[in-house]
Coordinates of C-alpha atoms and ligand atoms in Angstrom, one line a residue:
X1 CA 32.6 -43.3 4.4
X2 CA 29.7 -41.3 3.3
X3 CA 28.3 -41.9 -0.4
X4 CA 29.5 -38.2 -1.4
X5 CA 32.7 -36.7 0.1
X6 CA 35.2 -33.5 -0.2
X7 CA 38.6 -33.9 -0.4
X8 CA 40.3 -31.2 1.3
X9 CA 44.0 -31.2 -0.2
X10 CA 46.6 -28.9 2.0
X11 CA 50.1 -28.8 1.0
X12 CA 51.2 -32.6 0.5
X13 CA 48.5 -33.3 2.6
X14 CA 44.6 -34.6 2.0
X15 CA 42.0 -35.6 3.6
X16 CA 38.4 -37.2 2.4
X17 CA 35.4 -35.3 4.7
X18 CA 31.7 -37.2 4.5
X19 CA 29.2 -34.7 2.5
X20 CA 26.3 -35.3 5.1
X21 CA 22.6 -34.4 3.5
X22 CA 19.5 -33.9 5.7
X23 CA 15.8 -34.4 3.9
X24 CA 15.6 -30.2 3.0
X25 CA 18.4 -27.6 2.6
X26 CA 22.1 -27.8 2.0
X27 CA 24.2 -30.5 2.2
X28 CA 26.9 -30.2 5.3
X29 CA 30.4 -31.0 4.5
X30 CA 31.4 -32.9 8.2
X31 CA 35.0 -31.4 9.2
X32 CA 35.3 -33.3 12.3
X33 CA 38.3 -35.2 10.7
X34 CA 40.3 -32.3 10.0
X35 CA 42.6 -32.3 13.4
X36 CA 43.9 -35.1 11.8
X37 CA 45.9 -32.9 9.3
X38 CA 46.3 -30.3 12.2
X39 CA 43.6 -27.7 11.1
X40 CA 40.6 -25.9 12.3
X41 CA 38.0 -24.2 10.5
X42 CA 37.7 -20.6 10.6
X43 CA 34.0 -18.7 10.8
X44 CA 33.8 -16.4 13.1
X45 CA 29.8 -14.9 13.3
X46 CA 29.3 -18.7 11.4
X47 CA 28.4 -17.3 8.1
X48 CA 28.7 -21.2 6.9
X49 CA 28.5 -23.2 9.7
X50 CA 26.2 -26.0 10.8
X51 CA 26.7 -26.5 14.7
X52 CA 24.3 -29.3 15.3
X53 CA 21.5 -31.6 13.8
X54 CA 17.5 -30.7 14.5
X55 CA 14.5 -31.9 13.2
X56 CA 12.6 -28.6 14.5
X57 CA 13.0 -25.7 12.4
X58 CA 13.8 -25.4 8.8
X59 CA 14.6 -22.0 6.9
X60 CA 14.8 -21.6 3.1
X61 CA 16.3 -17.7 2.8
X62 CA 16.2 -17.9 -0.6
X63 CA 12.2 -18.9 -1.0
X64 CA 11.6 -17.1 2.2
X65 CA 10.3 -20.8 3.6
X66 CA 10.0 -21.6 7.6
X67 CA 8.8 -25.1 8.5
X68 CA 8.3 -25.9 12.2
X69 CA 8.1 -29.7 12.2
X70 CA 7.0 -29.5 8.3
X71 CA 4.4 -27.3 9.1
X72 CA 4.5 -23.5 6.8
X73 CA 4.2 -20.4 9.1
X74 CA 1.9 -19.0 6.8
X75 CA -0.4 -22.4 8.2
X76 CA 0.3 -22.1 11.6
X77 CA 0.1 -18.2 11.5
X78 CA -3.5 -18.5 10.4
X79 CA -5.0 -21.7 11.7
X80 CA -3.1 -22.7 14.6
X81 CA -2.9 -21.7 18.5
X82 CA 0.4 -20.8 20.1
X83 CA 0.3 -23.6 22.5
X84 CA -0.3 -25.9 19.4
X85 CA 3.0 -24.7 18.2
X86 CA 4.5 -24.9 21.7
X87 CA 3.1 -28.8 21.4
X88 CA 4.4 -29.4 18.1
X89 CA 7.6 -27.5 18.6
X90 CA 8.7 -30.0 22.0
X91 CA 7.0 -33.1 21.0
X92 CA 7.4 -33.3 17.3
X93 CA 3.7 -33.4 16.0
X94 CA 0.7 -31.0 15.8
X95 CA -1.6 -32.5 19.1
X96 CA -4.8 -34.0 18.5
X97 CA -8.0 -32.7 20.1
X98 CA -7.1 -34.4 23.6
X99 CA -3.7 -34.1 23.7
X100 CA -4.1 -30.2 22.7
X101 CA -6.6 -30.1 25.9
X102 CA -4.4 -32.1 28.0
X103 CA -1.5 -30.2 27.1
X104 CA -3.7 -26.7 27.3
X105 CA -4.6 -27.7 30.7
X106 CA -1.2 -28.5 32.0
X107 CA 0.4 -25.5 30.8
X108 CA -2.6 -23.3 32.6
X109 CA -1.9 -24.8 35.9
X110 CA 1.8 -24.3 35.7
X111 CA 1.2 -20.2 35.4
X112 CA 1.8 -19.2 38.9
X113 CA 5.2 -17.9 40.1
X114 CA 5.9 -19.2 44.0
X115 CA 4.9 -16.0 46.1
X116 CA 8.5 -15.2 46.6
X117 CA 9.4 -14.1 43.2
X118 CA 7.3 -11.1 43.7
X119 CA 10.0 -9.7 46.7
X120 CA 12.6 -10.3 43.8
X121 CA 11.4 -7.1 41.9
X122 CA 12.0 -5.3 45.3
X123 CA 15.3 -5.2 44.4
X124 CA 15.2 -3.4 41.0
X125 CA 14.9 -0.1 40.4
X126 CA 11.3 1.3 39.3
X127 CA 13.2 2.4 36.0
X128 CA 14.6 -0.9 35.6
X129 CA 14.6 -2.2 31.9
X130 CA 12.0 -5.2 31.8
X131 CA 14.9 -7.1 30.5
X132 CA 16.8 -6.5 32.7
X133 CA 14.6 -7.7 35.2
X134 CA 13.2 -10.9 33.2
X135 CA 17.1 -11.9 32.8
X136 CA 17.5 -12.0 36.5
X137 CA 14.1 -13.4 37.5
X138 CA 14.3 -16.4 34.9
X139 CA 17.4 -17.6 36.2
X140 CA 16.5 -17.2 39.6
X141 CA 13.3 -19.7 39.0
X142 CA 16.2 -22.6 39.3
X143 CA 16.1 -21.9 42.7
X144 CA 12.4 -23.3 43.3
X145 CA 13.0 -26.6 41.5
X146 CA 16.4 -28.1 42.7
X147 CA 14.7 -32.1 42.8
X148 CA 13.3 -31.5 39.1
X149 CA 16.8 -30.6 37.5
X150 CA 18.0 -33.6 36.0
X151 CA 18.4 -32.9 33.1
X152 CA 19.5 -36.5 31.5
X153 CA 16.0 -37.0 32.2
X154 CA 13.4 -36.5 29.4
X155 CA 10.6 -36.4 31.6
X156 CA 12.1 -33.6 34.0
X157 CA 13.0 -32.0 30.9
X158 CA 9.6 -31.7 29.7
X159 CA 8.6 -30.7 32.9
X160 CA 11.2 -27.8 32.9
X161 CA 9.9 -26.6 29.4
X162 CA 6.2 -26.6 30.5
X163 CA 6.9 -24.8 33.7
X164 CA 9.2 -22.0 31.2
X165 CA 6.3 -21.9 29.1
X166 CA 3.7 -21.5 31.2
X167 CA 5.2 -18.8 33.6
X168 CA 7.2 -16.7 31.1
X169 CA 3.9 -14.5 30.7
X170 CA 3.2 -14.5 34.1
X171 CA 7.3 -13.0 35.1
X172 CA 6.9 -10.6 31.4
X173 CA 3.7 -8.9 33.1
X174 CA 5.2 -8.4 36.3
X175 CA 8.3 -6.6 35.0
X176 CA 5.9 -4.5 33.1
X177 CA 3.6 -3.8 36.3
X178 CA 6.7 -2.9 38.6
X179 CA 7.9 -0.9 35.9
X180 CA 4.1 1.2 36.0
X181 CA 4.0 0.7 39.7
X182 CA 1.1 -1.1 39.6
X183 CA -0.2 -4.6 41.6
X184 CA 0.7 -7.8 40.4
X185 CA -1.8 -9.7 38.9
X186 CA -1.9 -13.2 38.9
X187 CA -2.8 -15.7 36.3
X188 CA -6.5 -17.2 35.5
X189 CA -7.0 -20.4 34.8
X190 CA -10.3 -19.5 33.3
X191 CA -8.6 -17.6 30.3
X192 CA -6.4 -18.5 27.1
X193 CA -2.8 -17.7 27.0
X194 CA -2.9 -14.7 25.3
X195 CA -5.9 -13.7 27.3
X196 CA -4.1 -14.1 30.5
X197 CA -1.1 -12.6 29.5
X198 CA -3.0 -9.0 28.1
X199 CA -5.3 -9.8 31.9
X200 CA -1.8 -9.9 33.8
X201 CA -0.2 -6.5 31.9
X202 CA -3.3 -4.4 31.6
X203 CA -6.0 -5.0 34.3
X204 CA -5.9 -3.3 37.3
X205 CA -8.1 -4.5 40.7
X206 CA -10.3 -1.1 40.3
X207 CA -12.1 -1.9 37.4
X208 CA -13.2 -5.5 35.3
X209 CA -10.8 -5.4 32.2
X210 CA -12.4 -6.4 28.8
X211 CA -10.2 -8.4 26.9
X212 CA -10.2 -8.1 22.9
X213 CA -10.6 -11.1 21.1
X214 CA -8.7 -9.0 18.0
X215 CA -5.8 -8.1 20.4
X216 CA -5.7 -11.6 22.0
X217 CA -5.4 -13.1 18.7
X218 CA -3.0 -11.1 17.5
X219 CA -1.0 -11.4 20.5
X220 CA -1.6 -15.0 20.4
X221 CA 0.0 -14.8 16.7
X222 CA 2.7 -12.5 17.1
X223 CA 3.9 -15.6 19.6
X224 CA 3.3 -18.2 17.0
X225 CA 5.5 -16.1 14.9
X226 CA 8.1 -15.7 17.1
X227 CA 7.9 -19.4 18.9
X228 CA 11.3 -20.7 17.1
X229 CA 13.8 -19.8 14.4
X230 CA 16.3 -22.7 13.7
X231 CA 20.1 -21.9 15.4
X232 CA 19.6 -18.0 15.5
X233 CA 22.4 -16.0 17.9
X234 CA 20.3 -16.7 21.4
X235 CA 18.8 -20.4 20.8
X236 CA 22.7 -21.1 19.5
X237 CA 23.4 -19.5 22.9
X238 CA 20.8 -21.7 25.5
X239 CA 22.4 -25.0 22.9
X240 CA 25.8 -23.5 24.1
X241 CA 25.4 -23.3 27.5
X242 CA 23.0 -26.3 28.0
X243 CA 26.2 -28.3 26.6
X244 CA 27.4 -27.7 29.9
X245 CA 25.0 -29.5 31.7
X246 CA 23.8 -26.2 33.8
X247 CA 20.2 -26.0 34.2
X248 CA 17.2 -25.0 32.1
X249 CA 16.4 -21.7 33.4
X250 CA 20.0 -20.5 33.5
X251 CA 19.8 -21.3 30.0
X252 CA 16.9 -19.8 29.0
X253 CA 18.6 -16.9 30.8
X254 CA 21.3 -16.6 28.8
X255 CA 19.0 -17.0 25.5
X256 CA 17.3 -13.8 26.9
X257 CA 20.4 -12.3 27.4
X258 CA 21.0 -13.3 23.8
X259 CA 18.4 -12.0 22.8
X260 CA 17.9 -8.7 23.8
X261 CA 20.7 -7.2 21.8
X262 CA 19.7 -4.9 19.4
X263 CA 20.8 -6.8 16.0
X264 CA 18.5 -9.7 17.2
X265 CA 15.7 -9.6 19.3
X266 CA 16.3 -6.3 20.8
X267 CA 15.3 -4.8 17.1
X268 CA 11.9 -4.3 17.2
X269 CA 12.7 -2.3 20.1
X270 CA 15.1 -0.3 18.3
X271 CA 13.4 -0.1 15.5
X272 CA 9.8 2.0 16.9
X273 CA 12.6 4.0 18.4
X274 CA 14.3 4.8 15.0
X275 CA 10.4 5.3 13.6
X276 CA 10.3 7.7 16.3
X277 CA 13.3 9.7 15.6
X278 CA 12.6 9.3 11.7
X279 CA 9.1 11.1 13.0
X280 CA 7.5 12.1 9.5
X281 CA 8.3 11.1 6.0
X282 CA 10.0 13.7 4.6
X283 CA 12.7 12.8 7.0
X284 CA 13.7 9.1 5.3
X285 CA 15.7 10.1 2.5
X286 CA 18.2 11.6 5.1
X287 CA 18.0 8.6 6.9
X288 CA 18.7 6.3 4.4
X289 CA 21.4 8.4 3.5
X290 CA 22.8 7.8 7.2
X291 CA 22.3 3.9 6.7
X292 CA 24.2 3.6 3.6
X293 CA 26.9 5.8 5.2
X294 CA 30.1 3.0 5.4
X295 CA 31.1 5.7 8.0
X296 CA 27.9 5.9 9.8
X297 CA 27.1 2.8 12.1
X298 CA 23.3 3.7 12.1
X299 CA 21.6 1.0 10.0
X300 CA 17.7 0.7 9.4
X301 CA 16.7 -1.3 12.7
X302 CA 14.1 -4.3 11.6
X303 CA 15.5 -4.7 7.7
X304 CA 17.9 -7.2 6.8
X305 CA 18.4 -10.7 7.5
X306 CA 21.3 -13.3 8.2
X307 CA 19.5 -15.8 6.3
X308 CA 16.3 -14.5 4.2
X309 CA 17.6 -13.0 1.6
X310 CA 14.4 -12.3 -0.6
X311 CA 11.6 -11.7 2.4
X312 CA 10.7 -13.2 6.0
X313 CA 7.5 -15.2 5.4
X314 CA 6.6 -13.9 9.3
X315 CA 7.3 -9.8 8.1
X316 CA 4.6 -11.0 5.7
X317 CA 2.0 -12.6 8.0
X318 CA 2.6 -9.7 10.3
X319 CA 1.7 -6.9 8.1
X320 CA -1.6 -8.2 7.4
X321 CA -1.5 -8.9 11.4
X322 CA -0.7 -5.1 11.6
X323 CA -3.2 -3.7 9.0
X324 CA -6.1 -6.3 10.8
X325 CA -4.9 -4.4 14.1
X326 CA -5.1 -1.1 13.1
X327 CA -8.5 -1.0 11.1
X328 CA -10.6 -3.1 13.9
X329 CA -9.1 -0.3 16.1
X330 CA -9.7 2.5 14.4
X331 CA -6.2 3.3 15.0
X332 CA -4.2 5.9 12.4
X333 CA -0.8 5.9 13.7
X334 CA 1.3 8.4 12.0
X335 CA 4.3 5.7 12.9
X336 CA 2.7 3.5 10.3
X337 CA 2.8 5.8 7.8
X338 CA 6.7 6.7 8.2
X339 CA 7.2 2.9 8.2
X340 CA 4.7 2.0 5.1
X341 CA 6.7 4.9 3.5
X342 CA 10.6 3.5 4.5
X343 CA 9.3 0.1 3.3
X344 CA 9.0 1.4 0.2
X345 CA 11.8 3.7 -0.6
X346 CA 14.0 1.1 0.7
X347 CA 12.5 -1.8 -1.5
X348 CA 13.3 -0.3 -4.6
X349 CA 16.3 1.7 -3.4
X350 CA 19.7 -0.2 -5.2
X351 CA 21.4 -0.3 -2.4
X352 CA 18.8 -2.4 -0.1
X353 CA 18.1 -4.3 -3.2
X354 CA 21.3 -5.1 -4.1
X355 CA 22.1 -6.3 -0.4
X356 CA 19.5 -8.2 -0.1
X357 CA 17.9 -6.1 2.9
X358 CA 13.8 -5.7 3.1
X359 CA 11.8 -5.8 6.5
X360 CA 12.0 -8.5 8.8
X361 CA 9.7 -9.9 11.3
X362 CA 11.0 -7.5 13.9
X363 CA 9.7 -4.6 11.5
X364 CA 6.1 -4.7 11.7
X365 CA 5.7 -6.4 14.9
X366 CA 6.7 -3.0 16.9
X367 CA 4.1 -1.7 15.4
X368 CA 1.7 -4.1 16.3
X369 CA 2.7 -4.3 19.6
X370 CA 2.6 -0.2 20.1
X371 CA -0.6 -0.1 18.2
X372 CA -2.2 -2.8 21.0
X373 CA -1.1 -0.5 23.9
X374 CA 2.6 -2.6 24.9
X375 CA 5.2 -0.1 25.9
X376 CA 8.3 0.0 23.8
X377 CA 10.3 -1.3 26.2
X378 CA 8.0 -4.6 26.6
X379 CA 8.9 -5.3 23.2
X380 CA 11.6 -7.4 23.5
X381 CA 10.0 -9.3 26.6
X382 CA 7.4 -10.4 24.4
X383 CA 9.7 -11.9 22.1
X384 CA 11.5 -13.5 24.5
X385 CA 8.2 -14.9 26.1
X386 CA 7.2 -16.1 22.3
X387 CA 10.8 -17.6 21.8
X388 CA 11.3 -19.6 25.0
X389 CA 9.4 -22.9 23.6
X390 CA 12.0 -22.8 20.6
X391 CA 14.7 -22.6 23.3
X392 CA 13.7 -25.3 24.9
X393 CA 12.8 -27.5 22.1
X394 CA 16.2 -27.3 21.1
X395 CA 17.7 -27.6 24.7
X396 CA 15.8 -30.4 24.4
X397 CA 16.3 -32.2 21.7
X398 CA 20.3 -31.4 21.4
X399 CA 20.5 -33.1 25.2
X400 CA 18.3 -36.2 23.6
X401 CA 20.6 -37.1 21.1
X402 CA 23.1 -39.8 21.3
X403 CA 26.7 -38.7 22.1
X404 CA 26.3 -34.9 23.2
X405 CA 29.5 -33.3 23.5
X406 CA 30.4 -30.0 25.5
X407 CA 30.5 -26.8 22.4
X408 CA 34.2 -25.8 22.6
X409 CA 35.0 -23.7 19.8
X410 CA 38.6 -23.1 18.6
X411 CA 40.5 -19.8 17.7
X412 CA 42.8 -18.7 14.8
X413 CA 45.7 -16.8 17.6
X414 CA 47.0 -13.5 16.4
X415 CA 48.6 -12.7 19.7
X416 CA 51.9 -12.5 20.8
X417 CA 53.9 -15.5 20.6
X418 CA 56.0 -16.6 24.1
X419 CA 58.4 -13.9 25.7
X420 CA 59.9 -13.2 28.6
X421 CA 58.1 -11.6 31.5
X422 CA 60.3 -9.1 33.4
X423 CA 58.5 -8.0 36.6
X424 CA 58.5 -4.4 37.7
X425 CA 58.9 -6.5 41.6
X426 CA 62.2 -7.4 41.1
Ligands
SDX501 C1 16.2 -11.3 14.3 O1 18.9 -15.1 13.1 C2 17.7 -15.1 13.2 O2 16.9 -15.9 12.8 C3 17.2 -13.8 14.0 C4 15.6 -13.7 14.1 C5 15.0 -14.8 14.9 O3 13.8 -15.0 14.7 O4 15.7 -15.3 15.8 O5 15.1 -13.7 12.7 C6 15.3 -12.4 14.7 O6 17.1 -11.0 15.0 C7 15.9 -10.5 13.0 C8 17.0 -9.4 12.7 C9 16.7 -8.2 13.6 N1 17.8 -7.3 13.5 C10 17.7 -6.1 12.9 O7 16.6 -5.7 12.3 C11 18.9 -5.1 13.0 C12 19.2 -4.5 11.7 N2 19.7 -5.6 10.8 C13 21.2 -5.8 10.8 O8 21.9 -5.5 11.9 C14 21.6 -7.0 10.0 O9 20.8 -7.0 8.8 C15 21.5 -8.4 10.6 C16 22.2 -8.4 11.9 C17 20.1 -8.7 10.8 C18 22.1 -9.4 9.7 O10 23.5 -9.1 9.6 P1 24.5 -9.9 8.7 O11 23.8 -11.1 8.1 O12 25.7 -10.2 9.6 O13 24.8 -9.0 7.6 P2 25.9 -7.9 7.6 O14 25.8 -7.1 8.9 O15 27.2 -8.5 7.2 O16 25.4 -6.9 6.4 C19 25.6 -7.2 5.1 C20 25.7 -5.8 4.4 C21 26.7 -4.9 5.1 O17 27.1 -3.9 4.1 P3 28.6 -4.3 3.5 O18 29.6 -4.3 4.7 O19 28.5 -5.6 2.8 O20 28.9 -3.1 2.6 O21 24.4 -5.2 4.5 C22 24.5 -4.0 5.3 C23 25.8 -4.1 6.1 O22 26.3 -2.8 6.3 N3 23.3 -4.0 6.2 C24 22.6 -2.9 6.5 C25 21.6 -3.4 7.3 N4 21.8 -4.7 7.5 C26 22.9 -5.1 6.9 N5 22.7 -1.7 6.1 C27 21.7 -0.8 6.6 N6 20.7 -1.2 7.4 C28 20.6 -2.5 7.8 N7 19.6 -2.9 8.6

């Protein structure tokens, strides 16, 4: 038995549970004992739940700390690449210079699609969401690589997670050119990451397009902040249905199905879209109004937080991001200025303070993403194409450790107890 334990006493019942600690954060109390007194936990939306083990990501809400590997985002945000996170993220450590170059090279020549991927968007509607389109297309990729799928196999693994990697870009700038109409354009091995992906969504065969180095390092960081994020709602949702033993792309599908919903990823879509309807300053207070309304479901899209309750360390990193942006652009957005303004009613508002609610990562990187010409709708494409790595870090990791069961939650049944069925046959 475990050094510290809980006893769990339940009518003339009790049980001793292990206290398990890990080497940062809260100490887990292990419940796996408790059918043995003919219970189940109850936590539905896990509010205080820890569903696995992971040396990836660690959160402090209450500093506002995010460690990937051990590494601060404020370190990575300013002096790492993405694909040095990607590295770190699936193999554990930052990569030396060769490994990074190895690693940098493998990744470029894994960017094209197989031709017939582009005759899947032939079957979408020109108005098609991108996420709706990036859903079906990621999944479908399972289809090209049916000898590479075993997935009790590190190595294939890996593999898997490189190829995700490397082609999310490449499928997120096709979903954007269908949606404008425009031809496909495919990867170069002759540019960075970020510089491909901004090639792939914005140039066109008529004319050479100039890449930014400021918009291709802020693109580059905007992935770097949102590359992983411990067991949020869609990597809890690729761990879920990776515990089935169904491939790697149909579970980064379902983490992008995950994510697109608007109280997760899908917020920093919603949330230029409430900027938008806000419109000028003088409209917050009404709005604010509507989001403390217990009647009103409108709440104030990119504020709040399941787990920072002081600030997220990434809204920080991307504000300065956003200011950077904005100034080496010349760019007054009038957006900004309703959103510099909500910040700050609704920082020293009692009710956001009080709840603990204050702009997220999701808040500023809307307008970063609209202030470097990506269409609203893109938003949440981006963020899945930044967040795939973390999916498959921990698709990979959970399917490397030891004894792996299926996830198979339990229920607390309100429903009718048994009755007779009389049928309207007879
Ligand atoms: C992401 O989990 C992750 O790590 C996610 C993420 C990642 O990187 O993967 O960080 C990315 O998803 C960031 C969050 C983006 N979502 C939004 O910006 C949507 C707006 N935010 C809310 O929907 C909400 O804050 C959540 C979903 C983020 C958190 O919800 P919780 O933890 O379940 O909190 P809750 O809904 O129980 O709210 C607690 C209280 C409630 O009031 P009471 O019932 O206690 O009176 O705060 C209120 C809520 O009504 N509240 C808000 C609010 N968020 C919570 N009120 C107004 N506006 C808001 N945004």
């Amino acid at each position: 038995m475990a050094d510290k334990t809980a006893i769990l006493k339940v009518g003339d019942k009790e049980i001793e549970l292990p206290i398990l600690s890990g080497t940062a954060g809260l100490d887990v109390i292990d419940v796996r004992a408790l059918g043995k007194i003919g219970m189940f936990t109850f936590d539905p939306g896990f509010m205080a739940t820890g569903s696995c083990e992971s040396e990836i990501t660690f959160i402090d809400g209450d500093k506002g700390v995010l460690l990937h590997r051990g590494y601060s985002i404020e370190d990575l945000a300013r002096d790492a690449d993405y694909l040095e996170v990607v590295y770190m993220l699936l193999h554990g450590e930052a990569p030396n210079e060769k490994d990074y170059q190895e690693f940098k090279s493998t990744i470029t020549r894994h960017t094209m699609v197989h031709d017939s991927v582009n005759d899947f968007f032939k079957g979408f509607r020109r108005d098609a969401h991108p996420m709706a389109m990036l859903c079906g297309t990621v999944g479908a990729l399972s289809s090209f690589y049916h000898d590479d799928l075993a997935i009790h196999d590190p190595e294939q693994r890996l593999r898997s997670a490189i190829r995700l990697v490397a082609k999310m870009p490449t499928l997120v700038a096709m979903c954007y050119k269908f949606n404008v109409g425009q031809p496909f354009v495919y990867p170069r091995n002759d540019l960075s990451y970020a510089e491909n992906f901004l090639n792939m969504m914005f140039s066109v065969p008529a004319e050479e397009y100039k890449i930014s180095p400021t918009i291709a390092r802020a693109v580059d960081r905007i992935f770097t902040l949102h590359a992983d994020h411990e067991q949020n709602a869609s990597t809890s949702t690729v761990r879920l249905a990776g515990s089935s033993g169904a491939n790697p792309y149909a579970c980064i599908a379902a983490g992008v199905a995950s994510l697109w919903g608007p109280a997760h990823g899908g917020a920093n879509e919603a949330c230029l879209n409430m900027l938008k309807e806000i419109g000028s300053v003088d409209r917050i207070p009404m709005f604010i109004e509507k989001a403390k309304d217990k009647n009103d479901p409108f709440r104030l899209m990119g504020f709040g937080h399941r787990v920072y309750k002081n600030y997220d360390p990434r809204a920080t990193v991307m504000r300065e991001s956003c200011h950077e942006v904005l100034k080496e652009l010349n760019l007054k957005d009038p957006l900004l200025d309703v959103a510099m303004e909500l910040e700050r009613i609704a920082l020293s508002d009692p009710y956001f303070v009080e709840k603990k609610l204050f702009p997220n990562v999701d808040f500023y990187s809307g307008i970063v993403l609209k202030a470097i010409g990506i269409p609203t709708n893109m938003f949440t494409c981006i963020f899945a194409l930044a967040r795939t790595v973390g999916w498959a870090s921990h698709w990979h990791e959970m399917l490397s450790q030891p004894g792996q069961k299926i996830g198979r939650p339990r229920q607390l049944y309100t429903g009718k107890t048994q009755r007779p069925f009389k049928s309207i046959k007879k």
